[in-house]
Backbone as CSV, one residue per row, in Angstrom:
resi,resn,N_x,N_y,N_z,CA_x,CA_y,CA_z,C_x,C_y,C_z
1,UNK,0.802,-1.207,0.000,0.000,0.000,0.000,0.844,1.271,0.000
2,UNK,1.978,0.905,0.282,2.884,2.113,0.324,4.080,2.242,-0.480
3,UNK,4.898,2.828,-1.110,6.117,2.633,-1.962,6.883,3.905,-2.076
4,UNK,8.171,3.793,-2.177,8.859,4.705,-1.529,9.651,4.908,-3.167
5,UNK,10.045,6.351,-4.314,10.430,5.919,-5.069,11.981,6.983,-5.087
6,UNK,12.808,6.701,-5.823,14.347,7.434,-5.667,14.393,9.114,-5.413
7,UNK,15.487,9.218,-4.723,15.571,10.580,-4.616,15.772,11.641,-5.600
8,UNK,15.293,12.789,-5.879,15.624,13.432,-7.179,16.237,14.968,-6.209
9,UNK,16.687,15.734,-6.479,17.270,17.201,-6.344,16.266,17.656,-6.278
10,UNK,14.978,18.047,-6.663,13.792,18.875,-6.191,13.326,18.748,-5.005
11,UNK,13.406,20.022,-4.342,12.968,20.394,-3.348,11.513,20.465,-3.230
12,UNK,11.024,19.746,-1.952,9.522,19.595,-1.091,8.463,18.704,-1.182
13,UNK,7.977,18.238,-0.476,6.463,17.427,-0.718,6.805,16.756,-1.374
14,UNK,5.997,15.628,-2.010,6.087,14.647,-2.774,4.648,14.157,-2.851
15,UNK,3.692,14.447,-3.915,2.310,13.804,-4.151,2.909,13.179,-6.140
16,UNK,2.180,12.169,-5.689,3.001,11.425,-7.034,1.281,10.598,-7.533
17,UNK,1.044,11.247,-9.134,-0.058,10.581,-10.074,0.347,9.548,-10.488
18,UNK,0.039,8.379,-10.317,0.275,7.016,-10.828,-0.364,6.476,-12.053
19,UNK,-0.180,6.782,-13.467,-0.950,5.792,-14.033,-0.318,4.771,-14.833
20,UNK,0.711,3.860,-14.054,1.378,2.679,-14.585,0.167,1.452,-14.734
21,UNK,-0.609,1.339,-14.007,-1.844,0.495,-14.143,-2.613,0.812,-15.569
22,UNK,-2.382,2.020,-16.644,-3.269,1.982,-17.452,-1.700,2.643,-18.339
23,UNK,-1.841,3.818,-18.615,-0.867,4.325,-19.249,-0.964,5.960,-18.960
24,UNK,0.540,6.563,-18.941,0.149,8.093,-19.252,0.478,8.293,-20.789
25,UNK,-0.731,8.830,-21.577,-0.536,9.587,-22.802,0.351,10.722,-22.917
26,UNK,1.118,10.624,-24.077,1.312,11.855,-24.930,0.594,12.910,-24.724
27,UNK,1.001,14.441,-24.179,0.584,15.583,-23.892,-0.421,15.909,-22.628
28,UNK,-0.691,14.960,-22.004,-1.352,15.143,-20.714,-0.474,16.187,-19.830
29,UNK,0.443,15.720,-19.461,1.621,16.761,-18.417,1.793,17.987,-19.524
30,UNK,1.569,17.829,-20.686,1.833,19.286,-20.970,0.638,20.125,-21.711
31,UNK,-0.644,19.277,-21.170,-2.052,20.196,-21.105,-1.599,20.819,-19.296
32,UNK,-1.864,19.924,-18.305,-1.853,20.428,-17.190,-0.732,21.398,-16.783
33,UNK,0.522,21.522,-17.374,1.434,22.710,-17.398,0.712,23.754,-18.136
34,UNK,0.144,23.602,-19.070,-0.676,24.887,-19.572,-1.703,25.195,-18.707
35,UNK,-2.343,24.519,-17.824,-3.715,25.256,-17.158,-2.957,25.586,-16.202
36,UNK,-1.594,25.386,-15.793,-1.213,26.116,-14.584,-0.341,27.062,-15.211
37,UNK,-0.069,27.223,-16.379,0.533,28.665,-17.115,-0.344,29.333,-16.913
38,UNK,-1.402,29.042,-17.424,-2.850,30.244,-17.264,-3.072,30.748,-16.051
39,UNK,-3.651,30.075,-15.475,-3.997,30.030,-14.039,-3.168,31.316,-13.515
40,UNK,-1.441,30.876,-13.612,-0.439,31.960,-12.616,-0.873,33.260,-13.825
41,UNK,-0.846,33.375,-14.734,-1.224,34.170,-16.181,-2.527,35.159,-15.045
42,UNK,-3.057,34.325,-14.744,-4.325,35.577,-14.465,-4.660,35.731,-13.456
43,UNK,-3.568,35.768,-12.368,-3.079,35.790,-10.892,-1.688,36.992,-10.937
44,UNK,-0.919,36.936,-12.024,0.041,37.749,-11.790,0.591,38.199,-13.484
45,UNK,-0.198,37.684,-14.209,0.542,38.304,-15.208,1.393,37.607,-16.147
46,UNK,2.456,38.181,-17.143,3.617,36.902,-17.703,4.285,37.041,-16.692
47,UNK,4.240,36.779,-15.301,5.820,35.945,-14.379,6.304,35.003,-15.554
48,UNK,7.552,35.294,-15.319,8.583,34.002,-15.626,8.499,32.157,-15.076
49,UNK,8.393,31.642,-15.801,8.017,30.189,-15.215,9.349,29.586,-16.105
50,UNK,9.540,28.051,-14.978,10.730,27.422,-15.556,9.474,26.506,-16.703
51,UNK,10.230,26.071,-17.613,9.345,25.181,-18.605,10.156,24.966,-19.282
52,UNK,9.883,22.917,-19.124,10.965,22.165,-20.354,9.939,20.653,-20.264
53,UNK,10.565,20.194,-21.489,9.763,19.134,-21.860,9.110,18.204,-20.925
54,UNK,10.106,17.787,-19.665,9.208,16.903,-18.638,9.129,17.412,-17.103
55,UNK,9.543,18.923,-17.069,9.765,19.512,-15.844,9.445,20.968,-15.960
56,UNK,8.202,21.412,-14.859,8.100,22.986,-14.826,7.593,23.458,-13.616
57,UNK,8.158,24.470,-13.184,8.459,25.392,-11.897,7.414,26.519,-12.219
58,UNK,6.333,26.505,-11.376,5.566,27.989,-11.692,4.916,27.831,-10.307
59,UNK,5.115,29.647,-10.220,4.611,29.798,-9.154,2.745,30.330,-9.220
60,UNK,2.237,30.046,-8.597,0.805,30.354,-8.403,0.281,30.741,-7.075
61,UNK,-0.592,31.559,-7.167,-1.396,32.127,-6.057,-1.487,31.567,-4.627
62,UNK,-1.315,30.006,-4.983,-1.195,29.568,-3.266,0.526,29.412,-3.016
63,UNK,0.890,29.481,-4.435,2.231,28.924,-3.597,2.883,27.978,-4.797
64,UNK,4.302,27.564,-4.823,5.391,27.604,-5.850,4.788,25.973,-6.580
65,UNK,4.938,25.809,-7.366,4.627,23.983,-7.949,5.661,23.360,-8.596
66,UNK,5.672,22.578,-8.512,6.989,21.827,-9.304,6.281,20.409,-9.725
67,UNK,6.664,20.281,-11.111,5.979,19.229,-11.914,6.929,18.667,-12.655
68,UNK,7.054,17.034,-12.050,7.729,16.320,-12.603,7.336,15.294,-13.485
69,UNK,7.530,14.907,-14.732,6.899,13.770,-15.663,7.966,12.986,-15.670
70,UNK,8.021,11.245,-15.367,8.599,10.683,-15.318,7.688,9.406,-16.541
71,UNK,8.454,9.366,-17.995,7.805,8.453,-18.075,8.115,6.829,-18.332
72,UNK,9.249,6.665,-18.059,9.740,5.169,-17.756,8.889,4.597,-16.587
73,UNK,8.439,5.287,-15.307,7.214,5.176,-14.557,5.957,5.524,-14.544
74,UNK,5.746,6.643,-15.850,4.384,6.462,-15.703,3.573,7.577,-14.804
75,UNK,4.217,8.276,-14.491,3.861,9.025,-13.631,4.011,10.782,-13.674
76,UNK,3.403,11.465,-12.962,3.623,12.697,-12.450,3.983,12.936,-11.236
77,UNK,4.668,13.636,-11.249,4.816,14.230,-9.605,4.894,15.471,-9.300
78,UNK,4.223,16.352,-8.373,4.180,17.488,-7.873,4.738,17.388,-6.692
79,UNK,5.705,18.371,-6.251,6.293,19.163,-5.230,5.902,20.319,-4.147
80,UNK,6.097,19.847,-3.416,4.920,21.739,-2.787,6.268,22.004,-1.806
81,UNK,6.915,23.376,-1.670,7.907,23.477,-0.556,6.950,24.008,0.525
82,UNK,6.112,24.606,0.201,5.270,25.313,1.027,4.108,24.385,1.851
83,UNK,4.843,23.657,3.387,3.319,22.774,3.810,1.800,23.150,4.048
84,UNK,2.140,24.683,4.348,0.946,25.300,4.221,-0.438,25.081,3.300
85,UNK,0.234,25.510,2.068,-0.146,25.274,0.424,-0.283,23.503,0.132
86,UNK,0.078,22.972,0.771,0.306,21.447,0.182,-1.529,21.101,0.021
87,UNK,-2.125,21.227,0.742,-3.478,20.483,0.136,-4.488,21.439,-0.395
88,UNK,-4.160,22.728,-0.518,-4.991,23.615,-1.618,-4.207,22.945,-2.999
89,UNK,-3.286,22.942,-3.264,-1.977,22.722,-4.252,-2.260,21.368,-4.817
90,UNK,-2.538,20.858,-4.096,-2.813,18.786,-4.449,-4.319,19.476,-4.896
91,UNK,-5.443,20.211,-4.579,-6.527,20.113,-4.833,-6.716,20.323,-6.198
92,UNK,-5.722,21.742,-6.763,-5.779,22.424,-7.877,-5.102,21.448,-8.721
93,UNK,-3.948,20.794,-8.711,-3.638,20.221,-9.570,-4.830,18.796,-10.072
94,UNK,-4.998,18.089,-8.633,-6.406,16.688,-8.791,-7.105,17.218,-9.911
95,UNK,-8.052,18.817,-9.518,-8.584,19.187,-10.461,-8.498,19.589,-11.815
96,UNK,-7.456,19.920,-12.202,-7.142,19.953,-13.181,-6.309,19.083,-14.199
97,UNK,-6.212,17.645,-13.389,-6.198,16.511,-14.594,-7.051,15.922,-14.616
98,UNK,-8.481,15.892,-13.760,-9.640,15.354,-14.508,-10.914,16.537,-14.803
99,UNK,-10.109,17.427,-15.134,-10.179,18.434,-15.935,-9.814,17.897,-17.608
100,UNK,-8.646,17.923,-17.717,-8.125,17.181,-18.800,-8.309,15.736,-19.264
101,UNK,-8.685,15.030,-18.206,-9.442,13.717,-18.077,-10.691,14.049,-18.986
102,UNK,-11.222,14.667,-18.460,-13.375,15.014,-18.974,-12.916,15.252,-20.309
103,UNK,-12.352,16.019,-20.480,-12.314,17.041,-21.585,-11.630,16.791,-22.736
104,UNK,-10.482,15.872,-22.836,-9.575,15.511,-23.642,-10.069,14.071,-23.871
105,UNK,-9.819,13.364,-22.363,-9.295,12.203,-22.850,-10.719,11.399,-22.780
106,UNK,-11.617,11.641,-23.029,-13.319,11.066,-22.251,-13.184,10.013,-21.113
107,UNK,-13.070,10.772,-20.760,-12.881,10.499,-19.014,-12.362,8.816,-18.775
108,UNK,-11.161,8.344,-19.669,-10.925,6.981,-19.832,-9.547,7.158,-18.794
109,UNK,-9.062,8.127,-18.591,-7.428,8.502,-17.945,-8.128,7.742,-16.500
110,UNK,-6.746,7.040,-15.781,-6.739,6.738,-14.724,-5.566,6.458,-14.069
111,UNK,-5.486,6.895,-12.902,-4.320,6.920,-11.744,-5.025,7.022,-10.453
112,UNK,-3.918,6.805,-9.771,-4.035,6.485,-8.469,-2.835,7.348,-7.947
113,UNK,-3.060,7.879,-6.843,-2.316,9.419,-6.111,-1.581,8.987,-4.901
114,UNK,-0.559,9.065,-4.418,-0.132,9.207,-3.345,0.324,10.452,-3.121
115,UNK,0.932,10.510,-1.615,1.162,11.858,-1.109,2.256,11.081,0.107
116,UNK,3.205,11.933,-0.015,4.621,12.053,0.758,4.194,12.504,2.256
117,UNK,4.168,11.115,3.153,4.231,10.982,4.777,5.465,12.489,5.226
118,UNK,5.097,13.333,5.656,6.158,14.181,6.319,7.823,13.459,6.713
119,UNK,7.155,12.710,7.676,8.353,12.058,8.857,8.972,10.761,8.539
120,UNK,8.397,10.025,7.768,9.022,8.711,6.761,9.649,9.445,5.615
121,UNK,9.061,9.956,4.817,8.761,10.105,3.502,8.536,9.196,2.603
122,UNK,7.581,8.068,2.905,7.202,6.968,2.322,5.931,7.933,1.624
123,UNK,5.698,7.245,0.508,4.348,7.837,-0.609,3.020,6.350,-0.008
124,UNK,2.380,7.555,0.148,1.004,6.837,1.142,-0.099,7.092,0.081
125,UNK,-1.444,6.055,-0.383,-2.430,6.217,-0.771,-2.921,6.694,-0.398
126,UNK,-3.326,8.046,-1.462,-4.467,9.237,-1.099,-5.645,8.906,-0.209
127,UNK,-6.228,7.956,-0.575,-7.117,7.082,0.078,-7.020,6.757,1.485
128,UNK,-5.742,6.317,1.928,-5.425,5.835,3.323,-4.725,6.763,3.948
129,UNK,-4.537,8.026,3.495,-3.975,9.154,3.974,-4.905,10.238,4.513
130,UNK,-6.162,10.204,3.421,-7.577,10.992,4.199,-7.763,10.592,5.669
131,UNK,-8.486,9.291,5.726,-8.858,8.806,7.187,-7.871,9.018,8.505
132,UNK,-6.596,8.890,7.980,-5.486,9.576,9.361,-5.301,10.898,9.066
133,UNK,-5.807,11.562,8.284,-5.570,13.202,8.283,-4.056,13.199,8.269
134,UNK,-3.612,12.956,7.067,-1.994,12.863,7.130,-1.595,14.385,6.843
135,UNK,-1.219,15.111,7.988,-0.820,16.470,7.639,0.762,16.754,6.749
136,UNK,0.800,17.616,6.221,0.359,18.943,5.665,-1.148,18.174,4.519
137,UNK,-1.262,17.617,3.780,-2.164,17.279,2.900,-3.688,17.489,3.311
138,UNK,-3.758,17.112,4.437,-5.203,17.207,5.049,-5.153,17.952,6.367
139,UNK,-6.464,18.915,6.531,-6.643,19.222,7.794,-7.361,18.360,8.683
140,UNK,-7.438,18.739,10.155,-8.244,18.035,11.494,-9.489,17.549,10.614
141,UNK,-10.213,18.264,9.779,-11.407,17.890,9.534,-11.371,16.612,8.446
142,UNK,-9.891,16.449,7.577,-9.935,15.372,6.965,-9.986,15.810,5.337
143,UNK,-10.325,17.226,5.614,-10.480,18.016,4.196,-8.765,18.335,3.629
144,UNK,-8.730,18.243,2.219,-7.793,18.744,1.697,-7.471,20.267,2.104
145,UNK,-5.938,20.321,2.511,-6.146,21.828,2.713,-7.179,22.444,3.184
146,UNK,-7.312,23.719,2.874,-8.954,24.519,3.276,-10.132,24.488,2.512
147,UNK,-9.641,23.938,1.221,-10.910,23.544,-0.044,-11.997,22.608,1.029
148,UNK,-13.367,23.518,0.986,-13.935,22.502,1.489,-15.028,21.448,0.235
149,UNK,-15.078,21.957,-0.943,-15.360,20.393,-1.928,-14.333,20.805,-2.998
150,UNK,-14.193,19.271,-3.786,-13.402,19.492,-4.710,-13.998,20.528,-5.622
151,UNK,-13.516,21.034,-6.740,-13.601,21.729,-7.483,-14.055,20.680,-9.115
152,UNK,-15.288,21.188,-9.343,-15.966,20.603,-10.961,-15.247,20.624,-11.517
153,UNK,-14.934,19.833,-13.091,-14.247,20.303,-13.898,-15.368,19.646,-14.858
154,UNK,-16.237,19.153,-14.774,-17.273,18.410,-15.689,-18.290,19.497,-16.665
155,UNK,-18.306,19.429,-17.654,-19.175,20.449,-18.643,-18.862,21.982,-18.024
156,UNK,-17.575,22.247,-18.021,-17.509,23.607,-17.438,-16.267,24.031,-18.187
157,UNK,-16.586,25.580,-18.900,-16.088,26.270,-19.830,-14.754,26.847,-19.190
158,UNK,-13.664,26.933,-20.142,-11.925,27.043,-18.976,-12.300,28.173,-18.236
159,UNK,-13.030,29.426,-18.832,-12.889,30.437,-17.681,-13.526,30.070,-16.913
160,UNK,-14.397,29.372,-16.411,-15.483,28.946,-15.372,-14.684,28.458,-13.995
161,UNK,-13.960,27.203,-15.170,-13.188,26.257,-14.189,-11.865,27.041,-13.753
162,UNK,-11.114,28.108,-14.157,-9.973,28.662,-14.009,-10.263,29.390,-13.181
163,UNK,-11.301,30.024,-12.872,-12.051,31.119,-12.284,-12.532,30.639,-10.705
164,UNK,-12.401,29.078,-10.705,-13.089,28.598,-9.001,-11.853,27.881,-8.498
165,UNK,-10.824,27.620,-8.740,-9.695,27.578,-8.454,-9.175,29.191,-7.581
């Protein structure tokens, strides 16, 4: 239930999208780098963002992101240095790959999420991490961050969805 994967030089957090069970497609990580280009786009403007083919650094309104595409595994991974930000940050990103899920891929994309234990740093199922309120990710109440529901992304137009973020 738990799996621990190599160390990389990026700094903070560790919530890691899994879809080795199905596959990650071609251009998924670099739709969801674009809704978080936008996103910081209409929060602050052209800021400067790092951006390269499987890795990008942008900062946004709650706080800094770091997006890693790994695809010999299959995976994504986001970074949060900020524990504060860590479960608004996991919320916005969730939402905005089945965002890209609905919308792109007809809702066939699938993964499974972990999130980086503080004090191990073992990667724990999202799932089994709610019910212990594994902090920074969840508050006392069990809620992500302060989001108290997730955020739609279903039949909803980008400014709509860019706009409740």
């Amino acid at each position: 239930d738990t799996y621990v994967i190599p160390e990389t030089n990026i700094v903070g957090l560790r919530c890691v999208f899994d879809f080795s069970a199905s596959f990650l497609p071609n251009g998924v990580f670099q739709r969801l780098v674009c809704l978080c280009v936008e996103l910081r786009s209409r929060n602050f403007g052209n800021m400067h963002s790092k951006l390269y083919e499987n890795f990008a650094s942008i900062v946004l309104q709650q706080g800094m992101v770091r997006l890693l595409e790994t695809k010999e595994t299959q995976t994504i991974t986001l970074y949060v240095e900020d524990d504060s930000a860590a479960g608004n940050l996991l919320t916005i990103i969730q939402s905005m790959l089945q965002k890209v899920n609905s919308d792109v891929m007809g809702a066939g994309l699938t993964w499974e999420t972990y999130v980086e234990n503080s004090n191990t740093n073992e990667l724990i199922r999202l799932s089994e991490a709610q019910p212990r309120k594994l902090s920074p990710w969840f508050n006392s109440d069990g809620l992500l961050g302060t989001k108290k529901k997730e955020i739609s992304s279903q039949s909803v137009d980008l400014d709509t969805f860019l706009g409740s973020l």
